[in-house]
CSV table of C-alpha atoms and ligand atoms in Angstrom, one decimal:
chain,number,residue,atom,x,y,z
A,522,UNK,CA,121.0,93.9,83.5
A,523,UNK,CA,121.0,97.1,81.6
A,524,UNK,CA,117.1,98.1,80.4
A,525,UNK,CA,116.2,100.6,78.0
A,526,UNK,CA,112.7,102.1,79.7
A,527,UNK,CA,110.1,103.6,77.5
A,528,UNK,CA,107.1,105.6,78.8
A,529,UNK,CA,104.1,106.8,76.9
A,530,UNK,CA,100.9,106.5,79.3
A,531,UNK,CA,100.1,109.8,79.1
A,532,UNK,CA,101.9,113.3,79.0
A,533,UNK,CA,105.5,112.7,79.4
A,534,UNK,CA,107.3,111.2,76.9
A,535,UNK,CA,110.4,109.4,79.0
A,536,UNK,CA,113.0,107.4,77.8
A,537,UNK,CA,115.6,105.9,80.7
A,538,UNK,CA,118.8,103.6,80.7
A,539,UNK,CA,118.7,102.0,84.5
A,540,UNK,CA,121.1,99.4,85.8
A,541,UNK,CA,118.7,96.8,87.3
A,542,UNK,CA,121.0,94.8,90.1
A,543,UNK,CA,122.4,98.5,90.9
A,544,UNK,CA,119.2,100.3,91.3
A,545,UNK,CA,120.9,102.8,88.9
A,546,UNK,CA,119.8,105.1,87.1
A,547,UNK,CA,122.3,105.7,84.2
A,548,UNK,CA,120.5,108.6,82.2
A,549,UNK,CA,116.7,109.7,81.9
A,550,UNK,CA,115.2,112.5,79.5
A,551,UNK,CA,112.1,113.7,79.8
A,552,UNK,CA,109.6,115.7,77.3
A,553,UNK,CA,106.7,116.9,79.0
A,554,UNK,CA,103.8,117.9,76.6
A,555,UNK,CA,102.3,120.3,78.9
A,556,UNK,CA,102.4,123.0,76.8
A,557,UNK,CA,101.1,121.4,73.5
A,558,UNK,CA,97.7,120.3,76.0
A,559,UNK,CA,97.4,123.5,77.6
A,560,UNK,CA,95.0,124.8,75.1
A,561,UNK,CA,92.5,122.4,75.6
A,562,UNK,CA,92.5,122.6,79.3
A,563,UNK,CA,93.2,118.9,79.4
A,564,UNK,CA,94.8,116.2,78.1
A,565,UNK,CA,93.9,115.1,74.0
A,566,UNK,CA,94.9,111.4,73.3
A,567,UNK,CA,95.6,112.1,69.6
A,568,UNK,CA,97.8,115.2,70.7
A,569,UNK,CA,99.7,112.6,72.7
A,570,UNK,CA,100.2,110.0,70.8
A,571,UNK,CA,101.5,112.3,67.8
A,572,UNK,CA,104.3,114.1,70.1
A,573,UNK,CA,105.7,110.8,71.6
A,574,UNK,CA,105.7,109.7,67.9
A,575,UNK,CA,107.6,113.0,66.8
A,576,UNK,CA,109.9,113.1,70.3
A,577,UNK,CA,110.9,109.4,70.8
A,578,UNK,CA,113.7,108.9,68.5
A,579,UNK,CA,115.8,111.8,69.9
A,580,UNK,CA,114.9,111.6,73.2
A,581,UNK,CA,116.0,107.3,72.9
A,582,UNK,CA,119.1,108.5,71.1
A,583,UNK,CA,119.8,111.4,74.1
A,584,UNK,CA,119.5,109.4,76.9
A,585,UNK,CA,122.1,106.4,75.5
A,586,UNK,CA,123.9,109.1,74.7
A,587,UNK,CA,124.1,110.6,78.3
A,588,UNK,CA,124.2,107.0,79.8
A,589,UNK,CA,128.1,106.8,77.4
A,590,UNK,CA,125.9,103.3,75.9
A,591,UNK,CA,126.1,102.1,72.4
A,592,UNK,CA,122.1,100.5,71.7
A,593,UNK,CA,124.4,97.1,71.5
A,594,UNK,CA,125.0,98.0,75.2
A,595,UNK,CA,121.1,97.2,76.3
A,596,UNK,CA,120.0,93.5,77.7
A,597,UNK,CA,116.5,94.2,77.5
A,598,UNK,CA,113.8,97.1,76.0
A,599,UNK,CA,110.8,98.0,78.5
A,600,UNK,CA,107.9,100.0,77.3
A,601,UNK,CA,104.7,100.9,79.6
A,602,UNK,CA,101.9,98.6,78.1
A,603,UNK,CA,99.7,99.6,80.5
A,604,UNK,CA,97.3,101.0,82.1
A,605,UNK,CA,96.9,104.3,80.5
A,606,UNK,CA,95.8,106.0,76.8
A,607,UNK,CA,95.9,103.1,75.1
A,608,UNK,CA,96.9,105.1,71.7
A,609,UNK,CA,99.5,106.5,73.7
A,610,UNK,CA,100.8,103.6,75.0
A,611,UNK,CA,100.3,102.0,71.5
A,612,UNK,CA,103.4,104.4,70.2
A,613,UNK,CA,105.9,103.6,72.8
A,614,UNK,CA,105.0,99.7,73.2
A,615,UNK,CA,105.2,99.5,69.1
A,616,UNK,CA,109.0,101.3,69.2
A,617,UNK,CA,110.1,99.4,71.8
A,618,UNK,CA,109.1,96.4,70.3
A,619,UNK,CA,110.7,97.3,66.9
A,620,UNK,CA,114.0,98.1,68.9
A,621,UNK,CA,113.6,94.7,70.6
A,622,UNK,CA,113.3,92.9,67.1
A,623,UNK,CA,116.2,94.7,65.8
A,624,UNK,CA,118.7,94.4,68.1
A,625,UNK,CA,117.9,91.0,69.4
A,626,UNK,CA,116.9,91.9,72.6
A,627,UNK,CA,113.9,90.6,75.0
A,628,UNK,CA,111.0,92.9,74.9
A,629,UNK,CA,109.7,93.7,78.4
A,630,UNK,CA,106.4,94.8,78.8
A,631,UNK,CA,106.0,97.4,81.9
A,632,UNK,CA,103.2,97.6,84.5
A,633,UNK,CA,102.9,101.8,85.0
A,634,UNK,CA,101.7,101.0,88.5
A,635,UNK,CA,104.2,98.7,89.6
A,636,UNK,CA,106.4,101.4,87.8
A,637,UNK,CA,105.6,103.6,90.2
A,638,UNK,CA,105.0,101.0,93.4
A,639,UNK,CA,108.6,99.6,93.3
A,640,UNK,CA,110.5,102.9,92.5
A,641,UNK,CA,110.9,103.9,96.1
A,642,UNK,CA,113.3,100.5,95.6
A,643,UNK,CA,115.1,103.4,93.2
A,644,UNK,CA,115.3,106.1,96.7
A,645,UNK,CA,117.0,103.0,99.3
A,646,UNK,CA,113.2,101.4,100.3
A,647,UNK,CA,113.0,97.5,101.2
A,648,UNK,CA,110.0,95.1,100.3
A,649,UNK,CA,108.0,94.7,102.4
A,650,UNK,CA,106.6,98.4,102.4
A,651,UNK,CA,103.4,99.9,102.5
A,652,UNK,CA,102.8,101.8,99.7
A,653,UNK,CA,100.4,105.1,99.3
A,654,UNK,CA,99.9,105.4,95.6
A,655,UNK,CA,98.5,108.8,94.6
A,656,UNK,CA,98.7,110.1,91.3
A,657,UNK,CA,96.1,111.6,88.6
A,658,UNK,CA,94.6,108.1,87.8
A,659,UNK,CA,94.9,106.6,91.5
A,660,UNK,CA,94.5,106.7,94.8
A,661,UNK,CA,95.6,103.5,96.0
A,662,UNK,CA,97.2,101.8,99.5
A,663,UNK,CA,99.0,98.4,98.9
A,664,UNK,CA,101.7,96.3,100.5
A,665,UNK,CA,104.4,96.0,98.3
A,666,UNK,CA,105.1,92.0,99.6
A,667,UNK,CA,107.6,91.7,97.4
A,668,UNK,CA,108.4,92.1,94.1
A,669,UNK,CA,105.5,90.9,91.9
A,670,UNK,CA,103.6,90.3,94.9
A,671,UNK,CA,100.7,92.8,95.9
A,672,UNK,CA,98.2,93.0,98.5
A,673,UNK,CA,95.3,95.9,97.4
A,674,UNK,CA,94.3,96.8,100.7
A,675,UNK,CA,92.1,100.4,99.7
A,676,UNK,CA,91.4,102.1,97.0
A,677,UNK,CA,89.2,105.5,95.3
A,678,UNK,CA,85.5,105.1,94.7
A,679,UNK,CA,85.5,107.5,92.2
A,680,UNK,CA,88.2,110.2,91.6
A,681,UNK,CA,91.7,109.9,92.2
A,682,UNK,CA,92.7,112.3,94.4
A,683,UNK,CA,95.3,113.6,92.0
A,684,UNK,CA,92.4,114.2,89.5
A,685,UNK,CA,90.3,116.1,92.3
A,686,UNK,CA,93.1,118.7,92.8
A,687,UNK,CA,93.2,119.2,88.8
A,688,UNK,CA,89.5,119.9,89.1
A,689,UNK,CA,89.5,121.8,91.7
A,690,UNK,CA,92.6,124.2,90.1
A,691,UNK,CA,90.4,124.3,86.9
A,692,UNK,CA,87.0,125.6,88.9
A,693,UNK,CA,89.8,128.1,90.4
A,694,UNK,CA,90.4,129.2,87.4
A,695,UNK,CA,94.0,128.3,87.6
A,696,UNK,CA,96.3,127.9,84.9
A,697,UNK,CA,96.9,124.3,83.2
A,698,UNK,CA,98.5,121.9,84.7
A,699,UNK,CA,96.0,123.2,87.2
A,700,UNK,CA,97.1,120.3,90.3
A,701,UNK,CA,99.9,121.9,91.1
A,702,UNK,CA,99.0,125.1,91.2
A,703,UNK,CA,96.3,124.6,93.7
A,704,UNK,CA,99.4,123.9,96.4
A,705,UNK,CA,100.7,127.3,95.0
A,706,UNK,CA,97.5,129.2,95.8
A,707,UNK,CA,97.4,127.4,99.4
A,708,UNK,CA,100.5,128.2,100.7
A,709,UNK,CA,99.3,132.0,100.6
A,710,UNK,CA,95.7,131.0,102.0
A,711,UNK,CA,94.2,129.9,105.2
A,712,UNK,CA,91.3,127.4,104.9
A,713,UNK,CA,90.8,127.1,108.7
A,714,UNK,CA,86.8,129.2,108.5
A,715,UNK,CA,86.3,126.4,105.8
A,716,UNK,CA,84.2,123.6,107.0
A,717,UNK,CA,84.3,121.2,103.9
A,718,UNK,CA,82.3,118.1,104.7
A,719,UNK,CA,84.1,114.4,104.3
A,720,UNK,CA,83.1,111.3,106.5
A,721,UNK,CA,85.1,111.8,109.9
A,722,UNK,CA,84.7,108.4,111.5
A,723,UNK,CA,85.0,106.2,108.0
A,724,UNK,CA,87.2,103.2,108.5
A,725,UNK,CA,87.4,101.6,105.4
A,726,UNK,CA,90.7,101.7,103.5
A,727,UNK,CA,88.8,103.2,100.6
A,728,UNK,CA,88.4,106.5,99.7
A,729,UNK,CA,86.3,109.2,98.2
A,730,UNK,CA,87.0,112.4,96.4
A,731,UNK,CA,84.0,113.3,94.4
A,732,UNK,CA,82.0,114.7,96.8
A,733,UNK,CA,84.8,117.0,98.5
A,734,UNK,CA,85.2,118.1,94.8
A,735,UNK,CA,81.4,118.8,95.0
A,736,UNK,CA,81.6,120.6,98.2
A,737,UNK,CA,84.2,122.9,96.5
A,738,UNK,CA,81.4,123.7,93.3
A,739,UNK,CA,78.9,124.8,96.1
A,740,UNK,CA,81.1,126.7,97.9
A,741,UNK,CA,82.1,128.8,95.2
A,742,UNK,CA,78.5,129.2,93.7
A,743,UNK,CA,77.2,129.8,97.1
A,744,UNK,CA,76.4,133.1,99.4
A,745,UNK,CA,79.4,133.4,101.3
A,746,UNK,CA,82.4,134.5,99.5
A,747,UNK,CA,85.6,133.2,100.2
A,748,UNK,CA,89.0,134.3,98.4
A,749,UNK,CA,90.4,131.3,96.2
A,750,UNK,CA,93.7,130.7,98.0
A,751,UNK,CA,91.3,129.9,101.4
A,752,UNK,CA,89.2,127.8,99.1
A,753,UNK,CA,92.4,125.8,97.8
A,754,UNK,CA,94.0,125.8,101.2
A,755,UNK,CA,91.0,124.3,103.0
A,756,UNK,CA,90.5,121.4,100.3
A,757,UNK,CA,94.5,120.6,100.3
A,758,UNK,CA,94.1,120.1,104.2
A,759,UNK,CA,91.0,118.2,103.7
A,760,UNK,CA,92.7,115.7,101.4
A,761,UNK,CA,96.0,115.7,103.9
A,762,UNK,CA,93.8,114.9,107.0
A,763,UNK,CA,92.0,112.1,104.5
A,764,UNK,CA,95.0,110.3,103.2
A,765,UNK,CA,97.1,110.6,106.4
A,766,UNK,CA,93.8,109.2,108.8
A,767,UNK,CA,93.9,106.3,106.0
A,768,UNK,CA,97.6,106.1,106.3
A,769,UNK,CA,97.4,105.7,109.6
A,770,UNK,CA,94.7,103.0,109.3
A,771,UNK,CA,96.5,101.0,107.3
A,772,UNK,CA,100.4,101.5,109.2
A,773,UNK,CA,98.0,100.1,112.2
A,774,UNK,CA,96.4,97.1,110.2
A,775,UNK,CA,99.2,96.2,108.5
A,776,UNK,CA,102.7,97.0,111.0
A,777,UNK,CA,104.4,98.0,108.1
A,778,UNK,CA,107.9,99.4,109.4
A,779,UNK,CA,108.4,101.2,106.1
A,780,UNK,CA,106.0,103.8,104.7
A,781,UNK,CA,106.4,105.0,101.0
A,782,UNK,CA,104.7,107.3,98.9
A,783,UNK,CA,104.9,107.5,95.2
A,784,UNK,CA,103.2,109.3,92.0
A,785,UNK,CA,102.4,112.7,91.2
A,786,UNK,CA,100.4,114.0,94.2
A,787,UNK,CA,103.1,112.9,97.1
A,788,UNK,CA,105.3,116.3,95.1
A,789,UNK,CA,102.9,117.9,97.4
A,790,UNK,CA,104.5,119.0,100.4
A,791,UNK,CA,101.6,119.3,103.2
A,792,UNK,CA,100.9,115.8,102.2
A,793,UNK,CA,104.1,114.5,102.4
A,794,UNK,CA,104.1,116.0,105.8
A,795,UNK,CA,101.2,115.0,106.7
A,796,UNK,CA,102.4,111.4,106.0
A,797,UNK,CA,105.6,111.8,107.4
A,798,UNK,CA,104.1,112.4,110.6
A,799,UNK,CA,101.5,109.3,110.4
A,800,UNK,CA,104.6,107.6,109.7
A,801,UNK,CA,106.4,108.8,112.8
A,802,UNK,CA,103.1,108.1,115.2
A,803,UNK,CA,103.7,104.1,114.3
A,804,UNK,CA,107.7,104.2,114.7
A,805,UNK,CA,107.6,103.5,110.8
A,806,UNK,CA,110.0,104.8,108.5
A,807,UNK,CA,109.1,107.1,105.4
A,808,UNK,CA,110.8,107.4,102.4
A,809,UNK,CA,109.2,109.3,99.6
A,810,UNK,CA,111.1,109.1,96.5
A,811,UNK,CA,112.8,112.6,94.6
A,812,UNK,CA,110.2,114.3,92.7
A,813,UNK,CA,111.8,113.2,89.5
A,814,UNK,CA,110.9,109.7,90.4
A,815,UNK,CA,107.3,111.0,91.7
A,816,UNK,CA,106.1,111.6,88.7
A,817,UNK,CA,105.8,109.9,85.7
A,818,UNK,CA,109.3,109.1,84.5
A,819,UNK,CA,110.7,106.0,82.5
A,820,UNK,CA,113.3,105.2,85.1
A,821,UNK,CA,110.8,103.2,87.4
A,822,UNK,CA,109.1,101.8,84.0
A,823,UNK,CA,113.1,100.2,83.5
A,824,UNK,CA,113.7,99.1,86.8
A,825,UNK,CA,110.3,97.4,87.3
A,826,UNK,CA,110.0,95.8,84.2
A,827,UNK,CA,113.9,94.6,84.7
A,828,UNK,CA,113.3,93.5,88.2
A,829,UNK,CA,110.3,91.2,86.8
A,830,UNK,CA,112.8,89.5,84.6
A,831,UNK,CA,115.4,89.7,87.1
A,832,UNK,CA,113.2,87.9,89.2
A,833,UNK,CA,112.1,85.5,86.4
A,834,UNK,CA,108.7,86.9,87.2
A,835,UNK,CA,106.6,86.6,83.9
A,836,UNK,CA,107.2,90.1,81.8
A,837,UNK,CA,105.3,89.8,78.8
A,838,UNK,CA,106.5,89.4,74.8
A,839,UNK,CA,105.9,91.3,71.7
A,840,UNK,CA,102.2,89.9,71.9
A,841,UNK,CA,101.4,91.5,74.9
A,842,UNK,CA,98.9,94.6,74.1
A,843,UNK,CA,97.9,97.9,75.7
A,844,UNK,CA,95.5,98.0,78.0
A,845,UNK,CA,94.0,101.2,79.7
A,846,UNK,CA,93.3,99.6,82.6
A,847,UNK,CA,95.1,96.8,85.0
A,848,UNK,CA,94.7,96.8,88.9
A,849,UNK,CA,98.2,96.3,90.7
A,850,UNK,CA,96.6,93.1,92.2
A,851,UNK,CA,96.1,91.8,88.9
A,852,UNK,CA,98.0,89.1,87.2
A,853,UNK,CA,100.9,90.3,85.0
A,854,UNK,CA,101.2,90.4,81.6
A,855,UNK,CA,97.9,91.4,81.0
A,856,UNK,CA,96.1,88.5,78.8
A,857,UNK,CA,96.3,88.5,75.2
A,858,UNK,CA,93.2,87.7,73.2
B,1294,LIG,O1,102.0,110.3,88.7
B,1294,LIG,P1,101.6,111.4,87.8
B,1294,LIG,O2,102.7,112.2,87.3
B,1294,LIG,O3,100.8,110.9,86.6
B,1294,LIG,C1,99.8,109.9,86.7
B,1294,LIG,O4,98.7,110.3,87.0
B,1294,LIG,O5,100.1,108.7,86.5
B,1294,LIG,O6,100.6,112.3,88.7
B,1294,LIG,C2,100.0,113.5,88.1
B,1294,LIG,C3,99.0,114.0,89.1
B,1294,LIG,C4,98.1,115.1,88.5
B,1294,LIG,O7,96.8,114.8,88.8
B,1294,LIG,C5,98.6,116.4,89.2
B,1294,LIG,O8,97.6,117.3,89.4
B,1294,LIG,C6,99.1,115.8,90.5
B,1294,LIG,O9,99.7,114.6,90.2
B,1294,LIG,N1,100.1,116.7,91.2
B,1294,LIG,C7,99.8,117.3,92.3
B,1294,LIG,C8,101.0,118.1,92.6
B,1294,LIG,N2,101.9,117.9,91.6
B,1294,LIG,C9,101.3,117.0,90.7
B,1294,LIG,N3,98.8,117.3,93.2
B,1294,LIG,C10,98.9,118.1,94.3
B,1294,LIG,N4,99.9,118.9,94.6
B,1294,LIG,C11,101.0,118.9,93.8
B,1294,LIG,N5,102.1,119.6,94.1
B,1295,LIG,ZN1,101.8,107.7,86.9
């Protein structure tokens, strides 16, 4: 099954041709609007939703282009319906949909999540896996049973932990997209004469990240000065030790023999370390996938939507609407009203 992938949560504009059965990926393109955001210090939803508007055509003709397909060559068009800016989403969902109609083709409507939980499938990982989801909208563990099937075992309180690095980079002052950059400025710090406080002996699969953020705020409006880079080294190894003691939690609870970790914040390479080594302590295997499949990126939003109907798992049909919000645990499609 050859899927046309569509995906317009947020950002990135991504449009990817993936051979299902193969685990293929046949051609990917992807616009980031990073610069067109940057000005606002964030992102703006109607700034979004205009540039996947304006870049979708070309990028859809690129990548079929790259793949050597003809659009008669797709079985199926996937688009992210959710969750994420739900104007966003409403571009790419409503082109996929028309390119559905028009061809003739089954309209597959993608979970971003499950995008991003079954594309370690994408980098050689098996079902069943336990899966640390960490990205700018979650900070999630799961078993990935099998396809379509879920178990939620922890997730954030409040902020994601990928959101907690972006505000931390901003209250550095650090350029936009300000999450990365706050590995950048660790690497040349040392955070070791940094006590930032986070519950030590918690044993919930849960987390928390406001308050480290918080603990951040004081520290740079308090008496003792500290240069940025120890400030940003001594949070990143805060939120290492935090999501590899919960790693570790969960590898014991669980036994998983395969440990993956997906979405933006596993680019980071003291936490994939980190993991790696909790991995390692319970003879599990880790497999993070490439950065290109970290991120946000279409290619997981073909190959999990495909794998649904592969699976004759129910996948949703022109009807099926945005939503901004849908727990991984959640039935799929989300309901229409
Ligand atoms: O999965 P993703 O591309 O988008 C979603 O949120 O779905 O993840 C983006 C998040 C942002 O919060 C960004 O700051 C964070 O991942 N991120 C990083 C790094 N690269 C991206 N956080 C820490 N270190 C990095 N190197
Ligand atoms: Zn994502």
């Amino acid at each position: 099954m050859i899927v046309l992938g569509i995906e317009t949560s947020c950002d990135e504009t991504a449009v990817a041709v993936v051979d299902v059965e193969k685990r293929q990926i046949l051609a990917q393109q992807i616009y980031s609007q990073v610069a067109e955001h940057a000005p606002y210090a964030g992102v703006v939803p109607e700034i979004a939703s205009r540039a996947h508007l304006e870049r979708l055509p070309a990028l859809t003709s690129q990548t079929l282009k790259d793949a050597g397909l003809e659009l008669a060559g797709i079985d199926a068009v996937a688009a992210t319906v959710g969750p994420g800016l739900t104007t966003a989403l409403l571009v790419g969902t409503t082109f996929a949909k028309t390119l559905a109609v028009a061809l003739g083709k089954p309209f597959l409507a993608a979970n971003h999540i499950e995008g991003h939980a079954l594309s370690p499938m994408l980098a050689g990982a098996e079902p069943p896996y336990l899966l640390l989801l960490v990205s700018g909208g979650h900070t999630q563990l799961a078993m990935v049973d099998k396809v379509g099937s879920y178990t939620l075992l922890g997730s954030t309180l409040d902020d994601a932990v990928g959101e907690a690095f972006d505000k931390v980079g901003q209250m550095l002052k650090l350029p936009y997209p300000p999450g990365p950059q706050v590995e950048r400025v660790a690497a040349t710090g040392n955070g070791a004469g940094i006590e930032l406080p986070f519950p030590k002996n918690d044993r919930s699969l849960d987390f928390s990240f406001a308050g480290l953020k918080t603990a951040v705020l004081d520290l740079l409006n308090g008496k003792n000065r500290h240069e940025n880079a120890d400030i940003a080294a001594a949070f990143q190894q805060a939120c290492v030790t935090i999501l590899t003691k919960k790693s570790q939690l969960a590898l014991k609870q669980t036994g998983a023999k395969t440990f993956v970790a997906a979405g933006g914040v596993a680019a980071n390479a003291a936490i994939r370390a980190g993991l790696q080594a909790a991995a390692a302590k319970h003879g599990a295997q880790f497999i993070a996938p490439p950065l290109a499949l970290c991120t946000d990126n279409a290619a997981m939003i073909a190959f999990a939507a495909g794998l649904r109907a592969v699976h004759k798992l129910p996948s949703g049909n022109l009807s099926t609407r945005p939503v901004p919000r849908h727990p991984l645990d959640m039935p799929w499609p989300p309901a229409t009203a």
